[in-house]
Amino acid sequence: MNIHLAKARGFCMGVERSIGMAKEARARLDGDITILNEIVHNHSVVKNLEDQGIGRTNSIENVKNGTLIVSAHGVAPKVIENAKCRGLNVIDSTCPLVTVLHKAADYYIKRNYTVIVFGDENHDEMKGVKGHDPQKIIVLNRIDTLFDLPEIEGKVAFISQSTQSMERFEKAAELVETKYKDVQIKNTICDATRQRQASILDLAPRMDLIIVVGSQTSANSQRLAQIAQQAGTTAYLIDNAAEVKDWWLKDVKNLGITAGASTPDWVVMEVVEMIEKLASENGNGQVSVIDEKDEE
Ligand code: SF4
């Protein structure tokens, strides 16, 4: 069996930056340090920071003192103001590419647009963006609900969650242009997401099975699994090596592995080791690991 590791996979710049800021704060500062929401949506990363004495909360109301770290997904500007008013030392680790989305929303609102953001309304990133102006920002969860959106007088801007599927965004943008008259389209999907999606699109059709390593709460990991499935290849999203099932490997000759932008490399390597072990027990033949990063 050949295990192919996707060319673009795993940690992105924004995730590395956030985790680095949290660790640096712990090394430098005394007192409580609390992350608002999950620093990134990966259980191994969250647990690792908790083990280093960094707490976590879903509300600033629970933080009485010390340092509050804003996660890579960002928050509404008002949340940061409130935290500062409460006397907290705020470290904002919002990914700069999420900030691009905030700035785009802000730019259009100030110019009297209604902003439609294509993303998951329950995701921290979308809650933060919507917080700029809940009356003027509409979150579109799914393409098939577009025609349920209200009629809008005046200008409309259509932007995207940073981890949205490129293909779906383009399809949705076409439909938005048919529903509304005066529309500005700005694709705010980040480069890391584009690269990981392009890699899985290239890899999936050549594979018998795809395993995406990432937490169920990770929007970009979920999209990688969806893209592989749309390409016609069975795909499973798993959090860690313990979730690999030996029956998945039956008759598999080429297995592709990718990882969401919040998945550490060591978790991916544990999955590879588990597959090697199960493959040798199940008679899948000799296992070769091909890292497509090395095949430039
Ligand atoms: S996936 Fe994109 S937007 Fe999200 S943290 Fe990584 S670089 Fe930033």
PDB file of N, CA, C and O in Angstrom, residues 17-66:
ATOM      1  N   ARG A  17       0.976  31.184  14.352  1.00  0.00           N
ATOM      2  CA  ARG A  17       1.134  32.493  14.997  1.00  0.00           C
ATOM      3  C   ARG A  17       0.353  32.539  16.315  1.00  0.00           C
ATOM      4  O   ARG A  17       0.870  32.968  17.345  1.00  0.00           O
ATOM      5  N   SER A  18      -0.899  32.089  16.295  1.00  0.00           N
ATOM      6  CA  SER A  18      -1.734  32.130  17.508  1.00  0.00           C
ATOM      7  C   SER A  18      -1.153  31.269  18.626  1.00  0.00           C
ATOM      8  O   SER A  18      -1.079  31.698  19.785  1.00  0.00           O
ATOM      9  N   ILE A  19      -0.769  30.050  18.260  1.00  0.00           N
ATOM     10  CA  ILE A  19      -0.222  29.142  19.278  1.00  0.00           C
ATOM     11  C   ILE A  19       1.078  29.728  19.835  1.00  0.00           C
ATOM     12  O   ILE A  19       1.320  29.714  21.046  1.00  0.00           O
ATOM     13  N   GLY A  20       1.896  30.277  18.939  1.00  0.00           N
ATOM     14  CA  GLY A  20       3.160  30.893  19.365  1.00  0.00           C
ATOM     15  C   GLY A  20       2.911  32.046  20.327  1.00  0.00           C
ATOM     16  O   GLY A  20       3.615  32.193  21.340  1.00  0.00           O
ATOM     17  N   MET A  21       1.891  32.857  20.040  1.00  0.00           N
ATOM     18  CA  MET A  21       1.593  34.002  20.911  1.00  0.00           C
ATOM     19  C   MET A  21       1.142  33.524  22.292  1.00  0.00           C
ATOM     20  O   MET A  21       1.503  34.113  23.319  1.00  0.00           O
ATOM     21  N   ALA A  22       0.352  32.447  22.325  1.00  0.00           N
ATOM     22  CA  ALA A  22      -0.122  31.925  23.621  1.00  0.00           C
ATOM     23  C   ALA A  22       1.057  31.383  24.433  1.00  0.00           C
ATOM     24  O   ALA A  22       1.185  31.659  25.634  1.00  0.00           O
ATOM     25  N   LYS A  23       1.932  30.641  23.777  1.00  0.00           N
ATOM     26  CA  LYS A  23       3.079  30.056  24.499  1.00  0.00           C
ATOM     27  C   LYS A  23       4.037  31.150  24.972  1.00  0.00           C
ATOM     28  O   LYS A  23       4.574  31.087  26.079  1.00  0.00           O
ATOM     29  N   GLU A  24       4.227  32.126  24.111  1.00  0.00           N
ATOM     30  CA  GLU A  24       5.138  33.223  24.464  1.00  0.00           C
ATOM     31  C   GLU A  24       4.579  33.999  25.664  1.00  0.00           C
ATOM     32  O   GLU A  24       5.303  34.373  26.584  1.00  0.00           O
ATOM     33  N   ALA A  25       3.240  34.191  25.676  1.00  0.00           N
ATOM     34  CA  ALA A  25       2.610  34.907  26.796  1.00  0.00           C
ATOM     35  C   ALA A  25       2.796  34.114  28.091  1.00  0.00           C
ATOM     36  O   ALA A  25       3.104  34.680  29.144  1.00  0.00           O
ATOM     37  N   ARG A  26       2.636  32.786  27.999  1.00  0.00           N
ATOM     38  CA  ARG A  26       2.777  31.952  29.215  1.00  0.00           C
ATOM     39  C   ARG A  26       4.210  32.030  29.763  1.00  0.00           C
ATOM     40  O   ARG A  26       4.427  32.072  30.980  1.00  0.00           O
ATOM     41  N   ALA A  27       5.176  32.069  28.836  1.00  0.00           N
ATOM     42  CA  ALA A  27       6.575  32.108  29.273  1.00  0.00           C
ATOM     43  C   ALA A  27       6.924  33.463  29.892  1.00  0.00           C
ATOM     44  O   ALA A  27       7.756  33.555  30.790  1.00  0.00           O
ATOM     45  N   ARG A  28       6.253  34.518  29.428  1.00  0.00           N
ATOM     46  CA  ARG A  28       6.640  35.875  29.803  1.00  0.00           C
ATOM     47  C   ARG A  28       5.832  36.429  30.975  1.00  0.00           C
ATOM     48  O   ARG A  28       6.342  37.218  31.766  1.00  0.00           O
ATOM     49  N   LEU A  29       4.565  36.022  31.098  1.00  0.00           N
ATOM     50  CA  LEU A  29       3.663  36.692  32.044  1.00  0.00           C
ATOM     51  C   LEU A  29       3.339  35.828  33.258  1.00  0.00           C
ATOM     52  O   LEU A  29       3.166  34.611  33.140  1.00  0.00           O
ATOM     53  N   ASP A  30       3.213  36.503  34.398  1.00  0.00           N
ATOM     54  CA  ASP A  30       2.703  35.817  35.590  1.00  0.00           C
ATOM     55  C   ASP A  30       1.179  35.936  35.581  1.00  0.00           C
ATOM     56  O   ASP A  30       0.608  36.707  34.824  1.00  0.00           O
ATOM     57  N   GLY A  31       0.539  35.216  36.452  1.00  0.00           N
ATOM     58  CA  GLY A  31      -0.916  35.337  36.596  1.00  0.00           C
ATOM     59  C   GLY A  31      -1.673  34.471  35.607  1.00  0.00           C
ATOM     60  O   GLY A  31      -1.097  33.759  34.784  1.00  0.00           O
ATOM     61  N   ASP A  32      -3.008  34.575  35.714  1.00  0.00           N
ATOM     62  CA  ASP A  32      -3.867  33.733  34.870  1.00  0.00           C
ATOM     63  C   ASP A  32      -3.801  34.169  33.410  1.00  0.00           C
ATOM     64  O   ASP A  32      -3.802  35.366  33.108  1.00  0.00           O
ATOM     65  N   ILE A  33      -3.777  33.183  32.532  1.00  0.00           N
ATOM     66  CA  ILE A  33      -3.911  33.452  31.096  1.00  0.00           C
ATOM     67  C   ILE A  33      -5.079  32.601  30.605  1.00  0.00           C
ATOM     68  O   ILE A  33      -5.127  31.391  30.846  1.00  0.00           O
ATOM     69  N   THR A  34      -6.021  33.250  29.947  1.00  0.00           N
ATOM     70  CA  THR A  34      -7.227  32.544  29.506  1.00  0.00           C
ATOM     71  C   THR A  34      -7.457  32.821  28.025  1.00  0.00           C
ATOM     72  O   THR A  34      -7.395  33.973  27.589  1.00  0.00           O
ATOM     73  N   ILE A  35      -7.726  31.763  27.280  1.00  0.00           N
ATOM     74  CA  ILE A  35      -8.034  31.932  25.849  1.00  0.00           C
ATOM     75  C   ILE A  35      -9.550  32.012  25.702  1.00  0.00           C
ATOM     76  O   ILE A  35     -10.286  31.202  26.284  1.00  0.00           O
ATOM     77  N   LEU A  36     -10.003  32.991  24.935  1.00  0.00           N
ATOM     78  CA  LEU A  36     -11.431  33.111  24.667  1.00  0.00           C
ATOM     79  C   LEU A  36     -11.764  32.193  23.485  1.00  0.00           C
ATOM     80  O   LEU A  36     -11.198  32.341  22.408  1.00  0.00           O
ATOM     81  N   ASN A  37     -12.660  31.236  23.712  1.00  0.00           N
ATOM     82  CA  ASN A  37     -13.003  30.195  22.719  1.00  0.00           C
ATOM     83  C   ASN A  37     -11.792  29.267  22.528  1.00  0.00           C
ATOM     84  O   ASN A  37     -10.810  29.372  23.263  1.00  0.00           O
ATOM     85  N   GLU A  38     -11.833  28.422  21.519  1.00  0.00           N
ATOM     86  CA  GLU A  38     -10.674  27.541  21.277  1.00  0.00           C
ATOM     87  C   GLU A  38      -9.653  28.330  20.472  1.00  0.00           C
ATOM     88  O   GLU A  38     -10.019  28.968  19.477  1.00  0.00           O
ATOM     89  N   ILE A  39      -8.377  28.251  20.865  1.00  0.00           N
ATOM     90  CA  ILE A  39      -7.356  29.051  20.160  1.00  0.00           C
ATOM     91  C   ILE A  39      -7.380  28.725  18.673  1.00  0.00           C
ATOM     92  O   ILE A  39      -7.307  29.599  17.818  1.00  0.00           O
ATOM     93  N   VAL A  40      -7.481  27.439  18.364  1.00  0.00           N
ATOM     94  CA  VAL A  40      -7.762  26.951  17.005  1.00  0.00           C
ATOM     95  C   VAL A  40      -8.636  25.720  17.223  1.00  0.00           C
ATOM     96  O   VAL A  40      -8.656  25.168  18.316  1.00  0.00           O
ATOM     97  N   HIS A  41      -9.362  25.298  16.193  1.00  0.00           N
ATOM     98  CA  HIS A  41     -10.278  24.178  16.397  1.00  0.00           C
ATOM     99  C   HIS A  41      -9.563  22.842  16.218  1.00  0.00           C
ATOM    100  O   HIS A  41      -9.730  22.147  15.214  1.00  0.00           O
ATOM    101  N   ASN A  42      -8.738  22.506  17.229  1.00  0.00           N
ATOM    102  CA  ASN A  42      -8.098  21.189  17.230  1.00  0.00           C
ATOM    103  C   ASN A  42      -7.922  20.743  18.675  1.00  0.00           C
ATOM    104  O   ASN A  42      -7.308  21.448  19.479  1.00  0.00           O
ATOM    105  N   HIS A  43      -8.458  19.554  18.984  1.00  0.00           N
ATOM    106  CA  HIS A  43      -8.471  19.106  20.376  1.00  0.00           C
ATOM    107  C   HIS A  43      -7.066  18.887  20.936  1.00  0.00           C
ATOM    108  O   HIS A  43      -6.803  19.181  22.103  1.00  0.00           O
ATOM    109  N   SER A  44      -6.139  18.385  20.110  1.00  0.00           N
ATOM    110  CA  SER A  44      -4.774  18.126  20.603  1.00  0.00           C
ATOM    111  C   SER A  44      -4.086  19.435  20.973  1.00  0.00           C
ATOM    112  O   SER A  44      -3.392  19.520  21.995  1.00  0.00           O
ATOM    113  N   VAL A  45      -4.284  20.457  20.145  1.00  0.00           N
ATOM    114  CA  VAL A  45      -3.658  21.761  20.409  1.00  0.00           C
ATOM    115  C   VAL A  45      -4.249  22.373  21.675  1.00  0.00           C
ATOM    116  O   VAL A  45      -3.524  22.870  22.547  1.00  0.00           O
ATOM    117  N   VAL A  46      -5.579  22.314  21.790  1.00  0.00           N
ATOM    118  CA  VAL A  46      -6.256  22.906  22.950  1.00  0.00           C
ATOM    119  C   VAL A  46      -5.768  22.227  24.233  1.00  0.00           C
ATOM    120  O   VAL A  46      -5.426  22.881  25.219  1.00  0.00           O
ATOM    121  N   LYS A  47      -5.684  20.899  24.202  1.00  0.00           N
ATOM    122  CA  LYS A  47      -5.263  20.163  25.400  1.00  0.00           C
ATOM    123  C   LYS A  47      -3.809  20.490  25.747  1.00  0.00           C
ATOM    124  O   LYS A  47      -3.459  20.686  26.914  1.00  0.00           O
ATOM    125  N   ASN A  48      -2.979  20.576  24.712  1.00  0.00           N
ATOM    126  CA  ASN A  48      -1.563  20.875  24.939  1.00  0.00           C
ATOM    127  C   ASN A  48      -1.399  22.215  25.664  1.00  0.00           C
ATOM    128  O   ASN A  48      -0.599  22.342  26.593  1.00  0.00           O
ATOM    129  N   LEU A  49      -2.177  23.219  25.270  1.00  0.00           N
ATOM    130  CA  LEU A  49      -2.071  24.531  25.928  1.00  0.00           C
ATOM    131  C   LEU A  49      -2.644  24.471  27.346  1.00  0.00           C
ATOM    132  O   LEU A  49      -2.110  25.099  28.266  1.00  0.00           O
ATOM    133  N   GLU A  50      -3.715  23.703  27.521  1.00  0.00           N
ATOM    134  CA  GLU A  50      -4.273  23.549  28.881  1.00  0.00           C
ATOM    135  C   GLU A  50      -3.232  22.907  29.796  1.00  0.00           C
ATOM    136  O   GLU A  50      -3.066  23.305  30.951  1.00  0.00           O
ATOM    137  N   ASP A  51      -2.504  21.924  29.259  1.00  0.00           N
ATOM    138  CA  ASP A  51      -1.467  21.244  30.048  1.00  0.00           C
ATOM    139  C   ASP A  51      -0.341  22.205  30.446  1.00  0.00           C
ATOM    140  O   ASP A  51       0.394  21.954  31.395  1.00  0.00           O
ATOM    141  N   GLN A  52      -0.191  23.290  29.675  1.00  0.00           N
ATOM    142  CA  GLN A  52       0.849  24.278  29.999  1.00  0.00           C
ATOM    143  C   GLN A  52       0.318  25.378  30.918  1.00  0.00           C
ATOM    144  O   GLN A  52       0.952  26.418  31.096  1.00  0.00           O
ATOM    145  N   GLY A  53      -0.893  25.172  31.438  1.00  0.00           N
ATOM    146  CA  GLY A  53      -1.433  26.132  32.407  1.00  0.00           C
ATOM    147  C   GLY A  53      -2.148  27.309  31.776  1.00  0.00           C
ATOM    148  O   GLY A  53      -2.280  28.369  32.395  1.00  0.00           O
ATOM    149  N   ILE A  54      -2.611  27.147  30.542  1.00  0.00           N
ATOM    150  CA  ILE A  54      -3.361  28.223  29.885  1.00  0.00           C
ATOM    151  C   ILE A  54      -4.834  27.809  29.875  1.00  0.00           C
ATOM    152  O   ILE A  54      -5.189  26.758  29.339  1.00  0.00           O
ATOM    153  N   GLY A  55      -5.674  28.641  30.486  1.00  0.00           N
ATOM    154  CA  GLY A  55      -7.087  28.291  30.624  1.00  0.00           C
ATOM    155  C   GLY A  55      -7.892  28.633  29.383  1.00  0.00           C
ATOM    156  O   GLY A  55      -7.377  29.189  28.407  1.00  0.00           O
ATOM    157  N   ARG A  56      -9.171  28.312  29.430  1.00  0.00           N
ATOM    158  CA  ARG A  56     -10.041  28.578  28.281  1.00  0.00           C
ATOM    159  C   ARG A  56     -11.441  28.893  28.782  1.00  0.00           C
ATOM    160  O   ARG A  56     -11.891  28.335  29.785  1.00  0.00           O
ATOM    161  N   THR A  57     -12.105  29.799  28.082  1.00  0.00           N
ATOM    162  CA  THR A  57     -13.479  30.136  28.452  1.00  0.00           C
ATOM    163  C   THR A  57     -14.268  30.485  27.197  1.00  0.00           C
ATOM    164  O   THR A  57     -13.677  30.815  26.161  1.00  0.00           O
ATOM    165  N   ASN A  58     -15.595  30.413  27.312  1.00  0.00           N
ATOM    166  CA  ASN A  58     -16.432  30.830  26.182  1.00  0.00           C
ATOM    167  C   ASN A  58     -17.000  32.230  26.382  1.00  0.00           C
ATOM    168  O   ASN A  58     -17.703  32.739  25.516  1.00  0.00           O
ATOM    169  N   SER A  59     -16.707  32.838  27.544  1.00  0.00           N
ATOM    170  CA  SER A  59     -17.266  34.172  27.800  1.00  0.00           C
ATOM    171  C   SER A  59     -16.306  34.989  28.659  1.00  0.00           C
ATOM    172  O   SER A  59     -15.766  34.476  29.653  1.00  0.00           O
ATOM    173  N   ILE A  60     -16.143  36.269  28.306  1.00  0.00           N
ATOM    174  CA  ILE A  60     -15.241  37.100  29.112  1.00  0.00           C
ATOM    175  C   ILE A  60     -15.816  37.341  30.507  1.00  0.00           C
ATOM    176  O   ILE A  60     -15.094  37.714  31.419  1.00  0.00           O
ATOM    177  N   GLU A  61     -17.127  37.111  30.680  1.00  0.00           N
ATOM    178  CA  GLU A  61     -17.745  37.268  32.009  1.00  0.00           C
ATOM    179  C   GLU A  61     -17.071  36.350  33.036  1.00  0.00           C
ATOM    180  O   GLU A  61     -17.089  36.623  34.229  1.00  0.00           O
ATOM    181  N   ASN A  62     -16.505  35.240  32.542  1.00  0.00           N
ATOM    182  CA  ASN A  62     -15.884  34.272  33.459  1.00  0.00           C
ATOM    183  C   ASN A  62     -14.449  34.643  33.829  1.00  0.00           C
ATOM    184  O   ASN A  62     -13.828  33.959  34.637  1.00  0.00           O
ATOM    185  N   VAL A  63     -13.911  35.695  33.191  1.00  0.00           N
ATOM    186  CA  VAL A  63     -12.493  36.027  33.429  1.00  0.00           C
ATOM    187  C   VAL A  63     -12.422  37.239  34.353  1.00  0.00           C
ATOM    188  O   VAL A  63     -12.834  38.340  33.986  1.00  0.00           O
ATOM    189  N   LYS A  64     -11.905  37.010  35.536  1.00  0.00           N
ATOM    190  CA  LYS A  64     -11.910  38.087  36.547  1.00  0.00           C
ATOM    191  C   LYS A  64     -10.653  38.953  36.464  1.00  0.00           C
ATOM    192  O   LYS A  64     -10.684  40.139  36.762  1.00  0.00           O
ATOM    193  N   ASN A  65      -9.534  38.349  36.069  1.00  0.00           N
ATOM    194  CA  ASN A  65      -8.292  39.121  36.007  1.00  0.00           C
ATOM    195  C   ASN A  65      -7.276  38.418  35.112  1.00  0.00           C
ATOM    196  O   ASN A  65      -7.557  37.351  34.580  1.00  0.00           O
ATOM    197  N   GLY A  66      -6.120  39.057  34.969  1.00  0.00           N
ATOM    198  CA  GLY A  66      -5.045  38.446  34.184  1.00  0.00           C
ATOM    199  C   GLY A  66      -5.132  38.790  32.706  1.00  0.00           C
ATOM    200  O   GLY A  66      -5.587  39.866  32.317  1.00  0.00           O
TER     201      GLY A  66
END
